[in-house]
């Protein structure tokens, strides 16, 4: 089963050049049953990546462009009155697909974001007095543009915490840029690349169960907990952390870190988790869960700097 996901990873890398962290993050979110927030300038194939994922698995994909005039019903659906029957009939919205791309999520107002929050947290939506279950396979990939903040609605901390991972993508190097030119030219000439067989939803659910059975040593479990504790009680680990962190990570971060480390080990075809697995996903899992102090902002300290300091000061078992 791991081979199928390895083939999917290779396919994603062939479609999204120069962004291995993005393609791996998408697979980690899929395997760990979480949602993904991707931040980066326009034109870096964020939409292309999640679209390629939808082609690699048996799933329905829908893209929603978030705008200031978007309404919650545009996501959830609404009750439509049928004159011929004299009754209301529910017309489902985009959230009833398996894979959702929420493009520029921070451009939508709070009401729309709260509707998405219920879907992400509970895998259900409520319209009027009725609650509707969403598909068992449900993955939201939301994007943000860090370059343009005018007219945006920053995501509340409660919603940020619902995302399993927060990835940052940047421009490719010159060599990769040339490969992108070749790829787009070949696509324009209809030279399609080979695509692996689509992974069934049953295989995805089986992989999720297999990931939970991987061996995680007690010392590594304690290591995960200590990393999270360092975000809340930083003074016990480093003299710098109390001045930098205003609010630390929640228990949801502990769960996310363990799940992603397990998924990382499983993708590497190992039946046990190592400290390297935990450290490899640490920044992406915690990046959006910390609130820094004004002192940190004044000193130019970023969240990534704080997380690096935590990795350096918490002893590795």
mmCIF file of C-alpha atoms in Angstrom:
data_model
loop_
_atom_site.group_PDB
_atom_site.id
_atom_site.type_symbol
_atom_site.label_atom_id
_atom_site.label_comp_id
_atom_site.label_asym_id
_atom_site.label_seq_id
_atom_site.Cartn_x
_atom_site.Cartn_y
_atom_site.Cartn_z
ATOM 1 C CA UNK A 1 0.000 0.000 0.000
ATOM 2 C CA UNK A 2 2.911 2.345 0.716
ATOM 3 C CA UNK A 3 4.053 1.904 -2.882
ATOM 4 C CA UNK A 4 0.769 3.337 -4.157
ATOM 5 C CA UNK A 5 1.237 6.478 -2.090
ATOM 6 C CA UNK A 6 4.881 6.708 -3.142
ATOM 7 C CA UNK A 7 3.724 6.618 -6.765
ATOM 8 C CA UNK A 8 1.179 9.325 -5.957
ATOM 9 C CA UNK A 9 3.922 11.449 -4.379
ATOM 10 C CA UNK A 10 6.070 11.034 -7.501
ATOM 11 C CA UNK A 11 3.100 12.044 -9.665
ATOM 12 C CA UNK A 12 2.449 15.155 -7.570
ATOM 13 C CA UNK A 13 6.135 16.104 -7.789
ATOM 14 C CA UNK A 14 5.985 15.728 -11.577
ATOM 15 C CA UNK A 15 2.984 18.041 -11.751
ATOM 16 C CA UNK A 16 4.157 20.603 -9.179
ATOM 17 C CA UNK A 17 7.847 21.183 -9.784
ATOM 18 C CA UNK A 18 10.133 22.515 -7.096
ATOM 19 C CA UNK A 19 7.626 22.248 -4.238
ATOM 20 C CA UNK A 20 8.388 18.907 -2.500
ATOM 21 C CA UNK A 21 7.327 20.220 0.913
ATOM 22 C CA UNK A 22 3.924 21.195 -0.490
ATOM 23 C CA UNK A 23 3.306 17.826 -2.137
ATOM 24 C CA UNK A 24 4.419 15.945 0.968
ATOM 25 C CA UNK A 25 2.262 18.186 3.160
ATOM 26 C CA UNK A 26 -0.790 17.365 1.061
ATOM 27 C CA UNK A 27 -0.143 13.639 1.500
ATOM 28 C CA UNK A 28 0.465 14.043 5.241
ATOM 29 C CA UNK A 29 -2.841 15.886 5.604
ATOM 30 C CA UNK A 30 -4.613 13.173 3.614
ATOM 31 C CA UNK A 31 -3.094 10.335 5.673
ATOM 32 C CA UNK A 32 -3.444 12.080 9.050
ATOM 33 C CA UNK A 33 -7.064 13.062 8.343
ATOM 34 C CA UNK A 34 -6.479 16.798 8.675
ATOM 35 C CA UNK A 35 -6.705 20.069 6.781
ATOM 36 C CA UNK A 36 -4.017 22.172 5.180
ATOM 37 C CA UNK A 37 -3.322 25.923 5.107
ATOM 38 C CA UNK A 38 -0.888 27.010 2.394
ATOM 39 C CA UNK A 39 0.610 30.499 2.308
ATOM 40 C CA UNK A 40 2.511 31.828 -0.659
ATOM 41 C CA UNK A 41 2.477 34.331 -3.533
ATOM 42 C CA UNK A 42 0.147 33.753 -6.504
ATOM 43 C CA UNK A 43 1.247 31.501 -9.340
ATOM 44 C CA UNK A 44 3.103 28.855 -7.323
ATOM 45 C CA UNK A 45 0.828 25.950 -8.364
ATOM 46 C CA UNK A 46 -1.133 25.699 -5.106
ATOM 47 C CA UNK A 47 -4.364 25.095 -7.043
ATOM 48 C CA UNK A 48 -2.582 22.757 -9.425
ATOM 49 C CA UNK A 49 -1.257 20.682 -6.530
ATOM 50 C CA UNK A 50 -4.620 19.932 -4.946
ATOM 51 C CA UNK A 51 -6.148 19.367 -8.391
ATOM 52 C CA UNK A 52 -3.426 16.785 -9.096
ATOM 53 C CA UNK A 53 -4.243 15.103 -5.778
ATOM 54 C CA UNK A 54 -7.892 14.826 -6.808
ATOM 55 C CA UNK A 55 -6.781 13.045 -9.997
ATOM 56 C CA UNK A 56 -4.615 10.656 -7.959
ATOM 57 C CA UNK A 57 -7.354 9.473 -5.606
ATOM 58 C CA UNK A 58 -10.967 8.467 -6.089
ATOM 59 C CA UNK A 59 -12.470 11.728 -4.899
ATOM 60 C CA UNK A 60 -14.617 14.642 -6.049
ATOM 61 C CA UNK A 61 -12.819 17.995 -6.164
ATOM 62 C CA UNK A 62 -14.306 21.488 -5.950
ATOM 63 C CA UNK A 63 -12.607 24.887 -5.912
ATOM 64 C CA UNK A 64 -14.198 27.847 -4.140
ATOM 65 C CA UNK A 65 -12.882 31.348 -4.730
ATOM 66 C CA UNK A 66 -13.358 33.210 -1.457
ATOM 67 C CA UNK A 67 -14.490 36.819 -1.926
ATOM 68 C CA UNK A 68 -15.881 39.514 0.413
ATOM 69 C CA UNK A 69 -19.421 39.003 -0.936
ATOM 70 C CA UNK A 70 -19.421 35.220 -0.349
ATOM 71 C CA UNK A 71 -22.273 33.932 1.828
ATOM 72 C CA UNK A 72 -22.330 30.858 4.114
ATOM 73 C CA UNK A 73 -25.010 29.318 1.876
ATOM 74 C CA UNK A 74 -22.563 29.514 -1.028
ATOM 75 C CA UNK A 75 -20.544 26.873 0.828
ATOM 76 C CA UNK A 76 -23.093 24.804 2.697
ATOM 77 C CA UNK A 77 -26.041 24.921 0.322
ATOM 78 C CA UNK A 78 -29.556 26.078 1.063
ATOM 79 C CA UNK A 79 -33.205 25.025 1.149
ATOM 80 C CA UNK A 80 -34.943 25.607 -2.179
ATOM 81 C CA UNK A 81 -38.738 25.920 -2.345
ATOM 82 C CA UNK A 82 -40.354 23.615 -4.923
ATOM 83 C CA UNK A 83 -43.741 25.051 -6.009
ATOM 84 C CA UNK A 84 -44.785 21.755 -7.601
ATOM 85 C CA UNK A 85 -44.573 19.945 -4.265
ATOM 86 C CA UNK A 86 -45.110 22.860 -1.894
ATOM 87 C CA UNK A 87 -42.049 21.792 0.089
ATOM 88 C CA UNK A 88 -38.478 22.912 0.663
ATOM 89 C CA UNK A 89 -35.702 20.748 -0.754
ATOM 90 C CA UNK A 90 -32.077 20.979 0.362
ATOM 91 C CA UNK A 91 -29.630 21.858 -2.423
ATOM 92 C CA UNK A 92 -26.156 20.846 -1.263
ATOM 93 C CA UNK A 93 -23.197 23.196 -1.690
ATOM 94 C CA UNK A 94 -19.511 22.730 -2.533
ATOM 95 C CA UNK A 95 -18.635 21.424 0.947
ATOM 96 C CA UNK A 96 -20.240 18.091 0.089
ATOM 97 C CA UNK A 97 -17.302 17.218 -2.161
ATOM 98 C CA UNK A 98 -14.338 15.189 -0.877
ATOM 99 C CA UNK A 99 -11.513 17.659 -1.573
ATOM 100 C CA UNK A 100 -12.118 21.379 -1.237
ATOM 101 C CA UNK A 101 -9.783 24.161 -2.311
ATOM 102 C CA UNK A 102 -10.635 27.317 -0.367
ATOM 103 C CA UNK A 103 -8.742 29.841 -2.463
ATOM 104 C CA UNK A 104 -7.698 33.031 -0.609
ATOM 105 C CA UNK A 105 -9.693 32.054 2.459
ATOM 106 C CA UNK A 106 -8.891 35.285 4.307
ATOM 107 C CA UNK A 107 -10.889 37.328 1.789
ATOM 108 C CA UNK A 108 -14.206 35.973 3.076
ATOM 109 C CA UNK A 109 -16.023 37.540 6.073
ATOM 110 C CA UNK A 110 -16.323 35.913 9.498
ATOM 111 C CA UNK A 111 -19.734 34.292 8.849
ATOM 112 C CA UNK A 112 -18.351 32.332 5.914
ATOM 113 C CA UNK A 113 -15.250 31.336 7.847
ATOM 114 C CA UNK A 114 -17.400 30.073 10.747
ATOM 115 C CA UNK A 115 -19.436 27.930 8.342
ATOM 116 C CA UNK A 116 -16.217 26.382 7.078
ATOM 117 C CA UNK A 117 -15.020 25.936 10.676
ATOM 118 C CA UNK A 118 -17.973 23.700 11.555
ATOM 119 C CA UNK A 119 -17.358 21.612 8.452
ATOM 120 C CA UNK A 120 -13.645 21.215 9.234
ATOM 121 C CA UNK A 121 -14.132 20.481 12.921
ATOM 122 C CA UNK A 122 -17.251 18.308 12.934
ATOM 123 C CA UNK A 123 -17.484 17.040 9.334
ATOM 124 C CA UNK A 124 -21.040 18.314 9.231
ATOM 125 C CA UNK A 125 -22.957 21.464 8.306
ATOM 126 C CA UNK A 126 -26.161 22.901 9.720
ATOM 127 C CA UNK A 127 -28.766 24.627 7.576
ATOM 128 C CA UNK A 128 -31.772 25.910 9.498
ATOM 129 C CA UNK A 129 -32.679 23.214 12.003
ATOM 130 C CA UNK A 130 -31.180 20.324 10.061
ATOM 131 C CA UNK A 131 -27.639 18.975 10.305
ATOM 132 C CA UNK A 132 -26.099 17.169 7.335
ATOM 133 C CA UNK A 133 -23.093 14.845 7.480
ATOM 134 C CA UNK A 134 -20.219 15.468 5.103
ATOM 135 C CA UNK A 135 -18.333 12.677 3.264
ATOM 136 C CA UNK A 136 -16.033 10.475 5.341
ATOM 137 C CA UNK A 137 -13.153 11.570 3.128
ATOM 138 C CA UNK A 138 -13.095 15.346 3.568
ATOM 139 C CA UNK A 139 -9.985 17.469 3.053
ATOM 140 C CA UNK A 140 -9.834 21.261 2.974
ATOM 141 C CA UNK A 141 -6.801 22.970 1.489
ATOM 142 C CA UNK A 142 -6.994 26.709 2.091
ATOM 143 C CA UNK A 143 -4.646 29.252 0.549
ATOM 144 C CA UNK A 144 -3.544 32.716 1.636
ATOM 145 C CA UNK A 145 -1.641 35.390 -0.248
ATOM 146 C CA UNK A 146 0.906 37.031 2.098
ATOM 147 C CA UNK A 147 1.658 39.892 -0.295
ATOM 148 C CA UNK A 148 -1.741 41.574 -0.319
ATOM 149 C CA UNK A 149 -3.530 42.161 2.974
ATOM 150 C CA UNK A 150 -5.877 45.025 2.029
ATOM 151 C CA UNK A 151 -9.525 44.022 2.258
ATOM 152 C CA UNK A 152 -8.821 40.742 4.038
ATOM 153 C CA UNK A 153 -10.305 39.179 7.166
ATOM 154 C CA UNK A 154 -7.566 37.532 9.262
ATOM 155 C CA UNK A 155 -8.462 34.017 10.339
ATOM 156 C CA UNK A 156 -9.339 33.746 14.049
ATOM 157 C CA UNK A 157 -7.071 31.627 16.237
ATOM 158 C CA UNK A 158 -9.846 29.048 16.758
ATOM 159 C CA UNK A 159 -10.016 28.389 13.033
ATOM 160 C CA UNK A 160 -6.255 28.425 12.531
ATOM 161 C CA UNK A 161 -5.972 25.718 15.183
ATOM 162 C CA UNK A 162 -8.268 23.498 13.112
ATOM 163 C CA UNK A 163 -5.656 23.225 10.372
ATOM 164 C CA UNK A 164 -3.329 20.277 10.743
ATOM 165 C CA UNK A 165 -0.473 21.950 8.862
ATOM 166 C CA UNK A 166 0.527 25.449 7.802
ATOM 167 C CA UNK A 167 2.893 25.375 4.846
ATOM 168 C CA UNK A 168 4.803 28.267 3.364
ATOM 169 C CA UNK A 169 5.776 28.034 -0.295
ATOM 170 C CA UNK A 170 8.237 30.274 -2.123
ATOM 171 C CA UNK A 171 9.472 30.870 -5.642
ATOM 172 C CA UNK A 172 11.412 28.058 -7.385
ATOM 173 C CA UNK A 173 15.060 28.374 -8.389
ATOM 174 C CA UNK A 174 16.228 29.073 -11.929
ATOM 175 C CA UNK A 175 16.726 25.406 -12.901
ATOM 176 C CA UNK A 176 13.244 24.496 -11.708
ATOM 177 C CA UNK A 177 11.797 27.491 -13.551
ATOM 178 C CA UNK A 178 13.172 26.110 -16.818
ATOM 179 C CA UNK A 179 11.636 22.702 -16.057
ATOM 180 C CA UNK A 180 8.299 24.440 -15.475
ATOM 181 C CA UNK A 181 8.567 26.010 -18.940
ATOM 182 C CA UNK A 182 9.148 22.568 -20.478
ATOM 183 C CA UNK A 183 6.240 21.061 -18.530
ATOM 184 C CA UNK A 184 3.746 23.724 -19.582
ATOM 185 C CA UNK A 185 4.970 23.542 -23.178
ATOM 186 C CA UNK A 186 4.513 19.773 -23.277
ATOM 187 C CA UNK A 187 1.036 20.133 -21.806
ATOM 188 C CA UNK A 188 0.168 22.693 -24.478
ATOM 189 C CA UNK A 189 1.331 20.153 -27.065
ATOM 190 C CA UNK A 190 -0.900 17.540 -25.403
ATOM 191 C CA UNK A 191 2.029 15.415 -24.277
ATOM 192 C CA UNK A 192 0.381 14.013 -21.179
ATOM 193 C CA UNK A 193 2.480 12.455 -18.452
ATOM 194 C CA UNK A 194 1.704 9.017 -17.098
ATOM 195 C CA UNK A 195 -0.685 9.075 -14.189
ATOM 196 C CA UNK A 196 -0.739 6.372 -11.486
ATOM 197 C CA UNK A 197 -3.876 4.374 -10.815
ATOM 198 C CA UNK A 198 -6.224 6.326 -8.586
ATOM 199 C CA UNK A 199 -6.054 5.286 -4.931
ATOM 200 C CA UNK A 200 -9.431 4.177 -3.615
ATOM 201 C CA UNK A 201 -11.004 5.730 -0.549
ATOM 202 C CA UNK A 202 -10.947 2.316 1.117
ATOM 203 C CA UNK A 203 -7.154 2.226 0.705
ATOM 204 C CA UNK A 204 -6.872 5.707 2.208
ATOM 205 C CA UNK A 205 -8.876 4.654 5.261
ATOM 206 C CA UNK A 206 -6.794 1.469 5.581
ATOM 207 C CA UNK A 207 -3.590 3.522 5.428
ATOM 208 C CA UNK A 208 -4.889 5.791 8.191
ATOM 209 C CA UNK A 209 -5.488 2.777 10.397
ATOM 210 C CA UNK A 210 -2.061 1.334 9.609
ATOM 211 C CA UNK A 211 -0.416 4.626 10.569
ATOM 212 C CA UNK A 212 -2.001 4.480 14.016
ATOM 213 C CA UNK A 213 -0.393 1.069 14.649
ATOM 214 C CA UNK A 214 3.189 2.265 14.052
ATOM 215 C CA UNK A 215 5.480 1.862 17.044
ATOM 216 C CA UNK A 216 6.040 5.085 18.973
ATOM 217 C CA UNK A 217 8.471 4.655 21.860
ATOM 218 C CA UNK A 218 7.464 6.055 25.240
ATOM 219 C CA UNK A 219 10.528 8.310 25.170
ATOM 220 C CA UNK A 220 9.398 9.807 21.848
ATOM 221 C CA UNK A 221 5.872 10.268 23.135
ATOM 222 C CA UNK A 222 7.341 12.207 26.043
ATOM 223 C CA UNK A 223 9.513 14.160 23.581
ATOM 224 C CA UNK A 224 6.389 15.272 21.685
ATOM 225 C CA UNK A 225 4.741 16.376 24.919
ATOM 226 C CA UNK A 226 7.857 18.274 26.035
ATOM 227 C CA UNK A 227 8.019 20.124 22.720
ATOM 228 C CA UNK A 228 4.458 21.324 23.235
ATOM 229 C CA UNK A 229 5.100 22.143 26.904
ATOM 230 C CA UNK A 230 7.977 24.364 25.787
ATOM 231 C CA UNK A 231 5.458 26.577 23.977
ATOM 232 C CA UNK A 232 3.488 27.072 27.210
ATOM 233 C CA UNK A 233 6.180 27.097 29.886
ATOM 234 C CA UNK A 234 9.186 28.216 27.899
ATOM 235 C CA UNK A 235 11.141 29.410 30.921
ATOM 236 C CA UNK A 236 11.780 25.813 31.953
ATOM 237 C CA UNK A 237 13.652 25.235 28.687
ATOM 238 C CA UNK A 238 15.162 28.530 27.512
ATOM 239 C CA UNK A 239 15.490 32.071 28.865
ATOM 240 C CA UNK A 240 14.421 33.455 25.467
ATOM 241 C CA UNK A 241 11.050 31.733 25.120
ATOM 242 C CA UNK A 242 9.040 33.571 27.845
ATOM 243 C CA UNK A 243 9.810 36.911 26.183
ATOM 244 C CA UNK A 244 8.758 35.615 22.770
ATOM 245 C CA UNK A 245 5.617 33.495 23.332
ATOM 246 C CA UNK A 246 2.362 35.043 24.494
ATOM 247 C CA UNK A 247 0.158 31.964 24.050
ATOM 248 C CA UNK A 248 1.344 28.427 23.398
ATOM 249 C CA UNK A 249 -0.092 25.471 21.528
ATOM 250 C CA UNK A 250 -3.215 23.541 22.507
ATOM 251 C CA UNK A 251 -3.541 19.763 23.031
ATOM 252 C CA UNK A 252 -4.762 19.627 19.444
ATOM 253 C CA UNK A 253 -1.186 20.487 18.461
ATOM 254 C CA UNK A 254 0.112 17.491 20.425
ATOM 255 C CA UNK A 255 -2.261 15.189 18.569
ATOM 256 C CA UNK A 256 -1.375 16.752 15.213
ATOM 257 C CA UNK A 257 2.363 16.442 15.829
ATOM 258 C CA UNK A 258 2.053 12.758 16.700
ATOM 259 C CA UNK A 259 -0.216 11.988 13.734
ATOM 260 C CA UNK A 260 2.010 13.782 11.237
ATOM 261 C CA UNK A 261 5.179 12.148 12.594
ATOM 262 C CA UNK A 262 3.496 8.758 12.224
ATOM 263 C CA UNK A 263 2.399 9.560 8.662
ATOM 264 C CA UNK A 264 5.915 10.751 7.818
ATOM 265 C CA UNK A 265 7.394 7.473 9.085
ATOM 266 C CA UNK A 266 4.767 5.428 7.227
ATOM 267 C CA UNK A 267 5.512 7.185 3.941
ATOM 268 C CA UNK A 268 9.182 6.294 4.491
ATOM 269 C CA UNK A 269 8.057 2.629 4.710
ATOM 270 C CA UNK A 270 9.037 2.243 8.361
ATOM 271 C CA UNK A 271 6.978 0.687 11.139
ATOM 272 C CA UNK A 272 8.410 2.956 13.834
ATOM 273 C CA UNK A 273 8.726 6.695 14.447
ATOM 274 C CA UNK A 274 12.105 8.412 14.909
ATOM 275 C CA UNK A 275 13.021 11.826 16.377
ATOM 276 C CA UNK A 276 13.794 12.967 12.824
ATOM 277 C CA UNK A 277 10.155 12.353 11.842
ATOM 278 C CA UNK A 278 8.953 14.562 14.681
ATOM 279 C CA UNK A 279 11.450 17.322 13.942
ATOM 280 C CA UNK A 280 10.718 17.237 10.198
ATOM 281 C CA UNK A 281 7.033 18.110 10.664
ATOM 282 C CA UNK A 282 7.423 20.288 13.780
ATOM 283 C CA UNK A 283 7.504 23.710 12.090
ATOM 284 C CA UNK A 284 4.583 23.003 9.760
ATOM 285 C CA UNK A 285 2.430 21.644 12.585
ATOM 286 C CA UNK A 286 3.145 24.474 15.056
ATOM 287 C CA UNK A 287 3.699 27.502 12.806
ATOM 288 C CA UNK A 288 0.099 28.750 13.012
ATOM 289 C CA UNK A 289 -0.601 27.789 16.625
ATOM 290 C CA UNK A 290 1.623 30.227 18.527
ATOM 291 C CA UNK A 291 0.854 33.854 19.369
ATOM 292 C CA UNK A 292 4.031 35.856 19.778
ATOM 293 C CA UNK A 293 4.577 38.812 22.096
ATOM 294 C CA UNK A 294 5.085 42.396 20.988
ATOM 295 C CA UNK A 295 8.681 42.009 22.132
ATOM 296 C CA UNK A 296 9.260 39.227 19.604
ATOM 297 C CA UNK A 297 7.671 41.263 16.822
ATOM 298 C CA UNK A 298 9.752 44.322 17.740
ATOM 299 C CA UNK A 299 12.921 42.227 17.652
ATOM 300 C CA UNK A 300 11.986 40.731 14.280
ATOM 301 C CA UNK A 301 11.648 37.245 15.728
ATOM 302 C CA UNK A 302 9.396 35.027 13.605
ATOM 303 C CA UNK A 303 7.371 32.005 14.635
ATOM 304 C CA UNK A 304 9.852 29.794 12.786
ATOM 305 C CA UNK A 305 12.682 31.307 14.840
ATOM 306 C CA UNK A 306 10.821 30.444 18.045
ATOM 307 C CA UNK A 307 10.165 26.881 16.893
ATOM 308 C CA UNK A 308 13.817 26.424 15.971
ATOM 309 C CA UNK A 309 14.803 27.601 19.458
ATOM 310 C CA UNK A 310 12.402 25.040 20.969
ATOM 311 C CA UNK A 311 13.955 22.231 18.922
ATOM 312 C CA UNK A 312 17.398 23.341 20.053
ATOM 313 C CA UNK A 313 16.600 23.527 23.771
ATOM 314 C CA UNK A 314 14.368 20.441 24.284
ATOM 315 C CA UNK A 315 16.595 17.349 24.764
ATOM 316 C CA UNK A 316 16.254 14.670 22.094
ATOM 317 C CA UNK A 317 15.805 11.150 23.512
#
